[in-house]
PDB file of C-alpha atoms in Angstrom:
ATOM      1  CA  MET A   1     -11.626 117.054  46.342  1.00 41.00           C
ATOM      2  CA  ASN A   2     -13.559 115.852  49.362  1.00 53.00           C
ATOM      3  CA  ASP A   3     -11.638 114.094  52.132  1.00 66.00           C
ATOM      4  CA  LEU A   4     -11.114 110.393  51.527  1.00 75.00           C
ATOM      5  CA  GLU A   5     -13.118 108.068  53.731  1.00 85.00           C
ATOM      6  CA  VAL A   6     -11.514 105.339  55.809  1.00 88.00           C
ATOM      7  CA  ARG A   7     -14.057 102.920  54.366  1.00 90.00           C
ATOM      8  CA  GLN A   8     -12.910 103.698  50.820  1.00 90.00           C
ATOM      9  CA  LEU A   9      -9.270 103.144  51.731  1.00 92.00           C
ATOM     10  CA  ARG A  10     -10.115  99.847  53.390  1.00 92.00           C
ATOM     11  CA  TYR A  11     -11.995  98.734  50.283  1.00 93.00           C
ATOM     12  CA  PHE A  12      -9.140  99.849  48.032  1.00 94.00           C
ATOM     13  CA  VAL A  13      -6.508  97.964  50.070  1.00 94.00           C
ATOM     14  CA  ALA A  14      -8.565  94.767  49.948  1.00 94.00           C
ATOM     15  CA  VAL A  15      -8.841  94.927  46.144  1.00 94.00           C
ATOM     16  CA  ALA A  16      -5.170  95.919  45.765  1.00 94.00           C
ATOM     17  CA  GLU A  17      -4.019  92.994  47.880  1.00 94.00           C
ATOM     18  CA  GLU A  18      -6.352  90.424  46.332  1.00 93.00           C
ATOM     19  CA  LEU A  19      -6.183  91.815  42.753  1.00 94.00           C
ATOM     20  CA  HIS A  20      -9.630  90.294  42.327  1.00 93.00           C
ATOM     21  CA  PHE A  21     -12.913  92.087  43.042  1.00 93.00           C
ATOM     22  CA  GLY A  22     -14.787  88.894  43.930  1.00 92.00           C
ATOM     23  CA  ARG A  23     -12.204  87.731  46.481  1.00 93.00           C
ATOM     24  CA  ALA A  24     -11.933  91.245  47.918  1.00 93.00           C
ATOM     25  CA  ALA A  25     -15.713  91.470  48.318  1.00 93.00           C
ATOM     26  CA  ALA A  26     -15.766  88.094  50.116  1.00 93.00           C
ATOM     27  CA  ARG A  27     -12.927  89.244  52.373  1.00 92.00           C
ATOM     28  CA  LEU A  28     -14.862  92.409  53.245  1.00 93.00           C
ATOM     29  CA  GLY A  29     -18.137  90.536  53.743  1.00 93.00           C
ATOM     30  CA  MET A  30     -20.006  92.511  51.076  1.00 92.00           C
ATOM     31  CA  ALA A  31     -21.386  92.086  47.567  1.00 93.00           C
ATOM     32  CA  GLN A  32     -19.157  92.823  44.588  1.00 92.00           C
ATOM     33  CA  PRO A  33     -21.270  95.542  42.825  1.00 92.00           C
ATOM     34  CA  PRO A  34     -21.116  98.090  45.697  1.00 92.00           C
ATOM     35  CA  LEU A  35     -17.386  97.400  46.056  1.00 93.00           C
ATOM     36  CA  SER A  36     -16.835  98.132  42.367  1.00 93.00           C
ATOM     37  CA  ARG A  37     -18.878 101.323  42.645  1.00 92.00           C
ATOM     38  CA  SER A  38     -16.845 102.457  45.665  1.00 93.00           C
ATOM     39  CA  ILE A  39     -13.556 101.945  43.787  1.00 93.00           C
ATOM     40  CA  ARG A  40     -14.853 103.856  40.772  1.00 92.00           C
ATOM     41  CA  GLU A  41     -15.956 106.713  43.057  1.00 91.00           C
ATOM     42  CA  LEU A  42     -12.503 106.747  44.674  1.00 92.00           C
ATOM     43  CA  GLU A  43     -10.847 106.964  41.253  1.00 92.00           C
ATOM     44  CA  ARG A  44     -13.212 109.785  40.282  1.00 90.00           C
ATOM     45  CA  ARG A  45     -12.392 111.723  43.449  1.00 89.00           C
ATOM     46  CA  LEU A  46      -8.652 111.327  42.932  1.00 91.00           C
ATOM     47  CA  GLY A  47      -8.795 111.932  39.198  1.00 91.00           C
ATOM     48  CA  VAL A  48      -6.556 108.917  38.483  1.00 93.00           C
ATOM     49  CA  THR A  49      -6.933 105.272  37.486  1.00 94.00           C
ATOM     50  CA  LEU A  50      -5.937 102.945  40.286  1.00 94.00           C
ATOM     51  CA  PHE A  51      -6.531  99.594  38.588  1.00 94.00           C
ATOM     52  CA  GLU A  52      -6.140  98.283  35.069  1.00 93.00           C
ATOM     53  CA  ARG A  53      -9.062  95.918  34.547  1.00 90.00           C
ATOM     54  CA  THR A  54      -9.423  93.280  31.865  1.00 87.00           C
ATOM     55  CA  THR A  55     -11.714  90.278  31.638  1.00 83.00           C
ATOM     56  CA  ARG A  56      -8.850  88.084  32.867  1.00 86.00           C
ATOM     57  CA  GLN A  57      -6.982  90.099  35.499  1.00 91.00           C
ATOM     58  CA  VAL A  58      -6.790  93.188  37.687  1.00 92.00           C
ATOM     59  CA  THR A  59      -3.475  95.011  38.126  1.00 94.00           C
ATOM     60  CA  LEU A  60      -2.381  98.106  40.006  1.00 95.00           C
ATOM     61  CA  THR A  61      -1.354 101.219  38.114  1.00 94.00           C
ATOM     62  CA  ALA A  62       1.575 103.356  39.232  1.00 94.00           C
ATOM     63  CA  ALA A  63      -0.890 105.609  41.069  1.00 94.00           C
ATOM     64  CA  GLY A  64      -2.429 102.563  42.688  1.00 94.00           C
ATOM     65  CA  GLU A  65       0.978 101.355  43.919  1.00 94.00           C
ATOM     66  CA  VAL A  66       1.599 104.713  45.604  1.00 94.00           C
ATOM     67  CA  LEU A  67      -1.846 104.812  47.197  1.00 94.00           C
ATOM     68  CA  LEU A  68      -1.527 101.229  48.463  1.00 94.00           C
ATOM     69  CA  ARG A  69       1.672 102.050  50.340  1.00 91.00           C
ATOM     70  CA  ASP A  70       0.217 105.181  51.907  1.00 90.00           C
ATOM     71  CA  ALA A  71      -3.230 103.693  52.559  1.00 91.00           C
ATOM     72  CA  ARG A  72      -1.712 100.838  54.560  1.00 89.00           C
ATOM     73  CA  ASP A  73       0.148 103.360  56.718  1.00 85.00           C
ATOM     74  CA  VAL A  74      -3.004 105.447  57.211  1.00 87.00           C
ATOM     75  CA  LEU A  75      -5.156 102.468  58.191  1.00 86.00           C
ATOM     76  CA  ALA A  76      -2.469 101.185  60.552  1.00 82.00           C
ATOM     77  CA  ALA A  77      -2.211 104.632  62.170  1.00 80.00           C
ATOM     78  CA  ILE A  78      -5.991 104.824  62.634  1.00 83.00           C
ATOM     79  CA  ALA A  79      -6.089 101.351  64.213  1.00 81.00           C
ATOM     80  CA  ALA A  80      -3.188 102.285  66.506  1.00 76.00           C
ATOM     81  CA  ALA A  81      -4.921 105.512  67.538  1.00 78.00           C
ATOM     82  CA  ALA A  82      -8.059 103.543  68.438  1.00 79.00           C
ATOM     83  CA  ARG A  83      -6.057 101.064  70.547  1.00 74.00           C
ATOM     84  CA  ARG A  84      -4.236 103.882  72.363  1.00 73.00           C
ATOM     85  CA  ALA A  85      -7.501 105.704  73.036  1.00 76.00           C
ATOM     86  CA  ARG A  86      -9.126 102.564  74.450  1.00 73.00           C
ATOM     87  CA  HIS A  87      -6.047 101.936  76.606  1.00 65.00           C
ATOM     88  CA  ALA A  88      -5.975 105.538  77.870  1.00 68.00           C
ATOM     89  CA  GLY A  89      -9.651 105.284  78.799  1.00 69.00           C
ATOM     90  CA  ARG A  90      -9.157 102.289  81.078  1.00 70.00           C
ATOM     91  CA  PRO A  91     -10.085 103.034  84.710  1.00 72.00           C
ATOM     92  CA  ALA A  92      -6.751 101.637  85.954  1.00 67.00           C
ATOM     93  CA  PRO A  93      -3.921 102.815  83.647  1.00 79.00           C
ATOM     94  CA  ARG A  94      -1.005 100.505  82.932  1.00 87.00           C
ATOM     95  CA  LEU A  95       2.292 100.839  81.087  1.00 92.00           C
ATOM     96  CA  ARG A  96       2.428  98.183  78.386  1.00 92.00           C
ATOM     97  CA  LEU A  97       5.997  96.916  77.934  1.00 95.00           C
ATOM     98  CA  ALA A  98       6.807  94.776  74.883  1.00 94.00           C
ATOM     99  CA  LEU A  99       9.810  92.461  75.027  1.00 92.00           C
ATOM    100  CA  LYS A 100      11.065  89.011  74.149  1.00 87.00           C
ATOM    101  CA  ALA A 101      11.264  86.792  77.208  1.00 78.00           C
ATOM    102  CA  ASP A 102      14.786  86.545  78.653  1.00 75.00           C
ATOM    103  CA  HIS A 103      16.170  89.094  76.167  1.00 83.00           C
ATOM    104  CA  ASP A 104      16.532  91.945  78.614  1.00 87.00           C
ATOM    105  CA  GLY A 105      20.294  91.872  79.165  1.00 87.00           C
ATOM    106  CA  GLY A 106      19.589  90.920  82.767  1.00 87.00           C
ATOM    107  CA  LEU A 107      18.484  94.510  83.399  1.00 92.00           C
ATOM    108  CA  LEU A 108      14.702  94.204  83.647  1.00 92.00           C
ATOM    109  CA  PRO A 109      14.371  93.550  87.414  1.00 93.00           C
ATOM    110  CA  ARG A 110      16.534  96.596  88.206  1.00 94.00           C
ATOM    111  CA  ILE A 111      14.775  98.732  85.591  1.00 95.00           C
ATOM    112  CA  LEU A 112      11.378  97.880  87.085  1.00 94.00           C
ATOM    113  CA  ALA A 113      12.660  98.610  90.603  1.00 94.00           C
ATOM    114  CA  ALA A 114      13.983 102.017  89.482  1.00 94.00           C
ATOM    115  CA  TYR A 115      10.778 102.720  87.528  1.00 94.00           C
ATOM    116  CA  ARG A 116       8.576 102.058  90.562  1.00 93.00           C
ATOM    117  CA  ARG A 117      10.443 104.790  92.421  1.00 92.00           C
ATOM    118  CA  GLU A 118       9.297 107.309  89.802  1.00 87.00           C
ATOM    119  CA  GLU A 119       6.304 109.499  90.620  1.00 83.00           C
ATOM    120  CA  ALA A 120       4.459 108.724  87.364  1.00 76.00           C
ATOM    121  CA  ALA A 121       4.708 104.936  87.472  1.00 87.00           C
ATOM    122  CA  PRO A 122       1.476 103.004  86.863  1.00 90.00           C
ATOM    123  CA  PRO A 123       1.766  99.195  87.012  1.00 92.00           C
ATOM    124  CA  VAL A 124       3.623  97.516  84.143  1.00 93.00           C
ATOM    125  CA  GLU A 125       1.815  95.055  81.877  1.00 92.00           C
ATOM    126  CA  LEU A 126       4.211  92.753  79.990  1.00 91.00           C
ATOM    127  CA  LEU A 127       3.538  92.022  76.319  1.00 89.00           C
ATOM    128  CA  LEU A 128       5.737  89.029  75.463  1.00 88.00           C
ATOM    129  CA  GLY A 129       6.448  88.217  71.839  1.00 86.00           C
ATOM    130  CA  GLY A 130       8.968  86.747  69.445  1.00 81.00           C
ATOM    131  CA  ARG A 131      12.111  88.409  68.174  1.00 77.00           C
ATOM    132  CA  GLY A 132      11.357  91.365  65.911  1.00 81.00           C
ATOM    133  CA  GLU A 133       7.733  91.824  67.041  1.00 88.00           C
ATOM    134  CA  GLN A 134       8.327  94.627  69.540  1.00 92.00           C
ATOM    135  CA  ASP A 135       8.752  97.551  67.111  1.00 92.00           C
ATOM    136  CA  GLN A 136       5.482  96.695  65.381  1.00 90.00           C
ATOM    137  CA  ALA A 137       3.693  96.463  68.738  1.00 91.00           C
ATOM    138  CA  LEU A 138       4.743 100.073  69.386  1.00 92.00           C
ATOM    139  CA  ARG A 139       3.566 101.273  65.993  1.00 90.00           C
ATOM    140  CA  ASP A 140       0.186  99.559  66.073  1.00 86.00           C
ATOM    141  CA  GLY A 141      -0.674 100.790  69.568  1.00 88.00           C
ATOM    142  CA  ARG A 142      -0.447  97.491  71.461  1.00 90.00           C
ATOM    143  CA  ALA A 143       2.572  98.640  73.508  1.00 92.00           C
ATOM    144  CA  ASP A 144       3.710 101.931  75.037  1.00 92.00           C
ATOM    145  CA  VAL A 145       7.423 101.138  75.393  1.00 95.00           C
ATOM    146  CA  ALA A 146       9.666  98.220  74.439  1.00 95.00           C
ATOM    147  CA  LEU A 147      12.956  96.530  75.152  1.00 95.00           C
ATOM    148  CA  LEU A 148      14.234  95.203  71.839  1.00 93.00           C
ATOM    149  CA  ALA A 149      17.299  94.233  69.878  1.00 89.00           C
ATOM    150  CA  VAL A 150      18.773  96.653  67.362  1.00 87.00           C
ATOM    151  CA  PRO A 151      19.065  97.007  64.468  1.00 85.00           C
ATOM    152  CA  CYS A 152      15.293  97.127  64.140  1.00 86.00           C
ATOM    153  CA  ASP A 153      12.690  98.967  62.088  1.00 86.00           C
ATOM    154  CA  GLU A 154      12.882 102.444  63.663  1.00 89.00           C
ATOM    155  CA  ARG A 155      10.141 104.100  61.584  1.00 88.00           C
ATOM    156  CA  GLY A 156       8.119 106.358  63.872  1.00 89.00           C
ATOM    157  CA  LEU A 157      10.123 105.381  66.946  1.00 93.00           C
ATOM    158  CA  ASP A 158      12.691 106.896  69.274  1.00 94.00           C
ATOM    159  CA  VAL A 159      15.366 104.345  70.156  1.00 95.00           C
ATOM    160  CA  GLU A 160      17.997 104.584  72.904  1.00 95.00           C
ATOM    161  CA  PRO A 161      20.679 101.840  73.068  1.00 95.00           C
ATOM    162  CA  LEU A 162      21.248 100.420  76.555  1.00 95.00           C
ATOM    163  CA  LEU A 163      23.964  97.767  76.298  1.00 93.00           C
ATOM    164  CA  THR A 164      25.790  95.561  73.810  1.00 92.00           C
ATOM    165  CA  GLU A 165      26.738  91.982  74.603  1.00 91.00           C
ATOM    166  CA  PRO A 166      28.089  89.007  72.656  1.00 92.00           C
ATOM    167  CA  ARG A 167      25.933  86.146  71.477  1.00 91.00           C
ATOM    168  CA  LEU A 168      26.992  82.537  71.908  1.00 93.00           C
ATOM    169  CA  VAL A 169      26.098  79.408  69.959  1.00 94.00           C
ATOM    170  CA  ALA A 170      24.033  76.985  72.035  1.00 94.00           C
ATOM    171  CA  LEU A 171      24.469  73.411  70.799  1.00 93.00           C
ATOM    172  CA  SER A 172      24.098  69.890  72.088  1.00 93.00           C
ATOM    173  CA  ALA A 173      26.883  68.636  74.332  1.00 93.00           C
ATOM    174  CA  ALA A 174      26.908  65.518  72.115  1.00 93.00           C
ATOM    175  CA  ASP A 175      27.555  67.552  68.956  1.00 92.00           C
ATOM    176  CA  PRO A 176      31.115  67.036  67.634  1.00 93.00           C
ATOM    177  CA  LEU A 177      31.457  70.837  67.475  1.00 92.00           C
ATOM    178  CA  ALA A 178      31.106  70.972  71.265  1.00 93.00           C
ATOM    179  CA  ALA A 179      34.728  69.829  71.534  1.00 93.00           C
ATOM    180  CA  ARG A 180      35.914  73.101  69.981  1.00 93.00           C
ATOM    181  CA  SER A 181      36.652  76.172  72.052  1.00 92.00           C
ATOM    182  CA  SER A 182      35.317  78.536  69.376  1.00 90.00           C
ATOM    183  CA  LEU A 183      33.432  78.296  66.091  1.00 93.00           C
ATOM    184  CA  ARG A 184      32.675  80.092  62.873  1.00 93.00           C
ATOM    185  CA  LEU A 185      29.214  80.267  61.324  1.00 92.00           C
ATOM    186  CA  ALA A 186      30.354  78.133  58.384  1.00 93.00           C
ATOM    187  CA  ASP A 187      30.984  75.308  60.860  1.00 92.00           C
ATOM    188  CA  LEU A 188      27.223  75.158  61.489  1.00 92.00           C
ATOM    189  CA  ALA A 189      26.309  74.200  57.907  1.00 91.00           C
ATOM    190  CA  GLY A 190      23.692  71.467  57.898  1.00 89.00           C
ATOM    191  CA  ARG A 191      22.193  72.532  61.197  1.00 90.00           C
ATOM    192  CA  THR A 192      19.107  74.689  61.674  1.00 89.00           C
ATOM    193  CA  ARG A 193      17.925  77.255  64.172  1.00 90.00           C
ATOM    194  CA  PRO A 194      14.645  76.869  66.109  1.00 85.00           C
ATOM    195  CA  ASP A 195      12.690  78.779  63.457  1.00 81.00           C
ATOM    196  CA  GLY A 196      13.967  76.427  60.733  1.00 84.00           C
ATOM    197  CA  SER A 197      16.420  78.892  59.163  1.00 87.00           C
ATOM    198  CA  PRO A 198      19.973  77.752  58.280  1.00 89.00           C
ATOM    199  CA  ALA A 199      22.332  78.015  61.240  1.00 89.00           C
ATOM    200  CA  ASP A 200      25.299  79.179  59.143  1.00 87.00           C
ATOM    201  CA  ARG A 201      23.703  82.601  58.653  1.00 85.00           C
ATOM    202  CA  ASP A 202      23.551  85.480  61.090  1.00 82.00           C
ATOM    203  CA  ASP A 203      20.130  87.128  61.302  1.00 69.00           C
ATOM    204  CA  LEU A 204      21.756  90.390  62.440  1.00 67.00           C
ATOM    205  CA  GLY A 205      23.970  90.606  59.375  1.00 47.00           C
ATOM    206  CA  PRO A 206      24.176  89.554  55.697  1.00 39.00           C
ATOM    207  CA  PRO A 207      23.959  85.855  54.822  1.00 34.00           C
ATOM    208  CA  VAL A 208      27.169  83.911  55.178  1.00 34.00           C
ATOM    209  CA  GLY A 209      28.522  82.232  52.056  1.00 33.00           C
ATOM    210  CA  SER A 210      26.803  81.973  48.706  1.00 32.00           C
ATOM    211  CA  GLY A 211      23.272  81.491  50.006  1.00 35.00           C
ATOM    212  CA  GLU A 212      23.094  77.896  48.811  1.00 36.00           C
ATOM    213  CA  ARG A 213      21.269  75.351  50.913  1.00 35.00           C
ATOM    214  CA  PRO A 214      23.535  73.732  53.500  1.00 36.00           C
ATOM    215  CA  PRO A 215      24.600  70.151  52.836  1.00 38.00           C
ATOM    216  CA  LYS A 216      22.586  67.420  54.481  1.00 37.00           C
ATOM    217  CA  THR A 217      24.035  65.508  57.396  1.00 38.00           C
ATOM    218  CA  ASP A 218      23.576  61.818  58.174  1.00 39.00           C
ATOM    219  CA  ARG A 219      21.452  62.704  61.189  1.00 36.00           C
ATOM    220  CA  GLU A 220      17.683  63.135  60.961  1.00 36.00           C
ATOM    221  CA  PRO A 221      16.771  66.593  62.267  1.00 36.00           C
ATOM    222  CA  ALA A 222      13.856  67.108  64.583  1.00 35.00           C
ATOM    223  CA  VAL A 223      10.812  68.548  62.804  1.00 35.00           C
ATOM    224  CA  VAL A 224       9.307  71.508  64.630  1.00 34.00           C
ATOM    225  CA  THR A 225       7.255  74.539  63.755  1.00 34.00           C
ATOM    226  CA  HIS A 226       8.242  78.079  64.707  1.00 37.00           C
ATOM    227  CA  ARG A 227       5.270  78.261  67.076  1.00 38.00           C
ATOM    228  CA  ALA A 228       6.340  75.054  68.840  1.00 39.00           C
ATOM    229  CA  ALA A 229       9.910  76.305  69.188  1.00 45.00           C
ATOM    230  CA  SER A 230       9.112  79.776  70.461  1.00 54.00           C
ATOM    231  CA  ASP A 231       9.298  78.796  74.137  1.00 70.00           C
ATOM    232  CA  LEU A 232      12.818  78.822  75.600  1.00 81.00           C
ATOM    233  CA  THR A 233      12.338  75.499  77.425  1.00 83.00           C
ATOM    234  CA  GLN A 234      11.285  73.839  74.175  1.00 84.00           C
ATOM    235  CA  ILE A 235      14.201  75.408  72.336  1.00 87.00           C
ATOM    236  CA  PHE A 236      16.597  73.934  74.897  1.00 90.00           C
ATOM    237  CA  LYS A 237      15.007  70.509  74.423  1.00 89.00           C
ATOM    238  CA  LEU A 238      15.458  70.716  70.646  1.00 89.00           C
ATOM    239  CA  ILE A 239      19.110  71.698  71.091  1.00 91.00           C
ATOM    240  CA  GLU A 240      19.695  68.723  73.373  1.00 90.00           C
ATOM    241  CA  LEU A 241      18.232  66.424  70.700  1.00 87.00           C
ATOM    242  CA  GLY A 242      20.834  67.613  68.190  1.00 83.00           C
ATOM    243  CA  ASP A 243      20.899  69.435  64.813  1.00 76.00           C
ATOM    244  CA  THR A 244      19.128  72.500  66.241  1.00 89.00           C
ATOM    245  CA  VAL A 245      21.361  75.317  67.492  1.00 92.00           C
ATOM    246  CA  ALA A 246      20.483  78.772  68.765  1.00 91.00           C
ATOM    247  CA  PHE A 247      22.241  82.137  69.024  1.00 91.00           C
ATOM    248  CA  LEU A 248      21.660  83.440  72.549  1.00 90.00           C
ATOM    249  CA  PRO A 249      22.787  86.621  74.295  1.00 89.00           C
ATOM    250  CA  ALA A 250      25.470  86.055  76.906  1.00 90.00           C
ATOM    251  CA  CYS A 251      23.072  87.013  79.712  1.00 86.00           C
ATOM    252  CA  VAL A 252      20.737  84.153  78.736  1.00 87.00           C
ATOM    253  CA  THR A 253      23.549  81.607  78.655  1.00 89.00           C
ATOM    254  CA  ARG A 254      24.646  82.667  82.144  1.00 88.00           C
ATOM    255  CA  ARG A 255      21.090  82.410  83.412  1.00 86.00           C
ATOM    256  CA  TYR A 256      20.440  78.916  82.010  1.00 86.00           C
ATOM    257  CA  PRO A 257      23.355  76.518  82.420  1.00 88.00           C
ATOM    258  CA  ARG A 258      22.236  73.038  81.327  1.00 89.00           C
ATOM    259  CA  PRO A 259      24.192  69.778  81.405  1.00 89.00           C
ATOM    260  CA  GLY A 260      23.073  68.732  77.910  1.00 91.00           C
ATOM    261  CA  ILE A 261      23.980  72.053  76.261  1.00 94.00           C
ATOM    262  CA  VAL A 262      27.271  73.860  75.709  1.00 94.00           C
ATOM    263  CA  TYR A 263      27.752  77.498  74.748  1.00 95.00           C
ATOM    264  CA  ARG A 264      30.527  78.421  72.362  1.00 94.00           C
ATOM    265  CA  PRO A 265      31.635  81.779  70.910  1.00 93.00           C
ATOM    266  CA  ALA A 266      31.582  82.199  67.135  1.00 92.00           C
ATOM    267  CA  ASP A 267      34.189  84.561  65.726  1.00 90.00           C
ATOM    268  CA  ASP A 268      31.865  86.006  63.067  1.00 90.00           C
ATOM    269  CA  LEU A 269      28.630  86.088  65.082  1.00 91.00           C
ATOM    270  CA  LEU A 270      27.652  89.710  65.609  1.00 90.00           C
ATOM    271  CA  PRO A 271      26.909  90.985  69.125  1.00 91.00           C
ATOM    272  CA  VAL A 272      23.405  92.103  70.024  1.00 89.00           C
ATOM    273  CA  THR A 273      22.489  95.558  71.286  1.00 92.00           C
ATOM    274  CA  LEU A 274      19.576  95.946  73.677  1.00 93.00           C
ATOM    275  CA  ALA A 275      17.643  99.213  73.393  1.00 95.00           C
ATOM    276  CA  VAL A 276      14.600 100.900  74.846  1.00 95.00           C
ATOM    277  CA  ALA A 277      12.153 102.248  72.247  1.00 96.00           C
ATOM    278  CA  TRP A 278       8.924 104.227  72.285  1.00 95.00           C
ATOM    279  CA  PRO A 279       6.683 106.038  69.726  1.00 92.00           C
ATOM    280  CA  GLN A 280       8.072 109.401  68.615  1.00 91.00           C
ATOM    281  CA  ASN A 281       4.766 111.143  69.306  1.00 85.00           C
ATOM    282  CA  SER A 282       4.456 109.798  72.856  1.00 87.00           C
ATOM    283  CA  HIS A 283       3.833 112.360  75.584  1.00 86.00           C
ATOM    284  CA  SER A 284       3.229 109.806  78.330  1.00 89.00           C
ATOM    285  CA  PRO A 285       4.836 110.604  81.708  1.00 91.00           C
ATOM    286  CA  ALA A 286       4.921 106.852  82.416  1.00 92.00           C
ATOM    287  CA  VAL A 287       6.897 106.169  79.230  1.00 93.00           C
ATOM    288  CA  ALA A 288       9.313 108.977  80.098  1.00 94.00           C
ATOM    289  CA  ALA A 289       9.722 107.503  83.609  1.00 94.00           C
ATOM    290  CA  PHE A 290      10.472 104.048  82.208  1.00 95.00           C
ATOM    291  CA  VAL A 291      13.019 105.400  79.725  1.00 96.00           C
ATOM    292  CA  ARG A 292      14.756 107.345  82.507  1.00 94.00           C
ATOM    293  CA  ALA A 293      14.893 104.231  84.653  1.00 95.00           C
ATOM    294  CA  ALA A 294      16.193 102.048  81.817  1.00 95.00           C
ATOM    295  CA  THR A 295      18.955 104.434  80.769  1.00 95.00           C
ATOM    296  CA  ALA A 296      20.024 105.060  84.380  1.00 95.00           C
ATOM    297  CA  VAL A 297      20.280 101.332  85.144  1.00 94.00           C
ATOM    298  CA  ALA A 298      22.191 100.671  81.912  1.00 93.00           C
ATOM    299  CA  ALA A 299      24.600 103.540  82.612  1.00 92.00           C
ATOM    300  CA  SER A 300      25.216 102.201  86.128  1.00 85.00           C
ATOM    301  CA  ASP A 301      25.777  98.701  84.732  1.00 75.00           C
ATOM    302  CA  GLU A 302      28.290 100.016  82.194  1.00 67.00           C
ATOM    303  CA  GLN A 303      30.114 102.013  84.866  1.00 58.00           C
ATOM    304  CA  ASN A 304      30.374  98.975  87.143  1.00 55.00           C
ATOM    305  CA  ALA A 305      31.754  96.912  84.263  1.00 53.00           C
ATOM    306  CA  THR A 306      34.714  99.302  83.976  1.00 47.00           C
ATOM    307  CA  MET A 307      35.390  99.529  87.732  1.00 44.00           C
ATOM    308  CA  PRO A 308      37.625  97.162  89.741  1.00 49.00           C
ATOM    309  CA  PRO A 309      35.685  94.634  91.855  1.00 43.00           C
ATOM    310  CA  GLU A 310      36.409  96.351  95.163  1.00 50.00           C
ATOM    311  CA  ALA A 311      35.069  99.651  93.797  1.00 42.00           C
ATOM    312  CA  VAL A 312      31.922  97.948  92.553  1.00 37.00           C
ATOM    313  CA  ALA A 313      31.379  96.450  95.993  1.00 41.00           C
ATOM    314  CA  ARG A 314      31.739  99.864  97.608  1.00 45.00           C
ATOM    315  CA  SER A 315      29.359 101.540  95.112  1.00 42.00           C
ATOM    316  CA  SER A 316      26.667  98.902  95.647  1.00 44.00           C
ATOM    317  CA  GLY A 317      27.072  98.738  99.411  1.00 42.00           C
TER     318      GLY A 317
END
């Protein structure tokens, strides 16, 4: 069998995702007859049927399901390789660091300072994104290294935990729950998080309760899209308005005290672990330098946390 062509895989994925040759052809910007011929040629090369076709519908066969999974991975790997090659060919190299703003455990300034002392330390280019986007940025070639929360999707990545810290519930100072010294997730029923998800569930663990919709409250919640609520300043404003709460790492709550917001521990809210991650096949000296800096700073931070204050003062003096 001749090697499969990238073009054929791209055509196959379009048809497999659309399950309609006409829509797939429109998506690819081509006529339907050559698309159908390409799929038939692919089936002939493989010696299997990939689609069951009737006059009313198109469905994937078992062989087609397997190829769709692998073809997506292959196309993603090819796109990532192209991005990495273009980045490596830039006249002024940079280390692309993916992270969520303010979710660095308070370590980033010290990590960058330690990294700059490394011999192989090109300038750092920050790639800011939402929670959970950093691992994909590494896989698709947009980032070289990342600071992210674990657990995460570790496929194709090396991941080194740096620190673990509690998360606190950020809620309006006018919320009746603000009078309590501690909470449980069930207490947050009826409230939502900035992305619109129920606040009585922990995104780092299994759903709390039966999974039923939380009861409505007599207050009218603010309506906001995930895009509008992705900025931390906007999230704080929504919290101050009421009904919206957020789960924030302790370092963020220390960094942003606000008169209209209180931070409360929740007994069943899982802590968050910050980690440094990079592609398993990376041979970049700059990535290695950043990982060394990150782990050294985290180890120093952990050591200081276990030392008496006078010893910490001496070690940092």
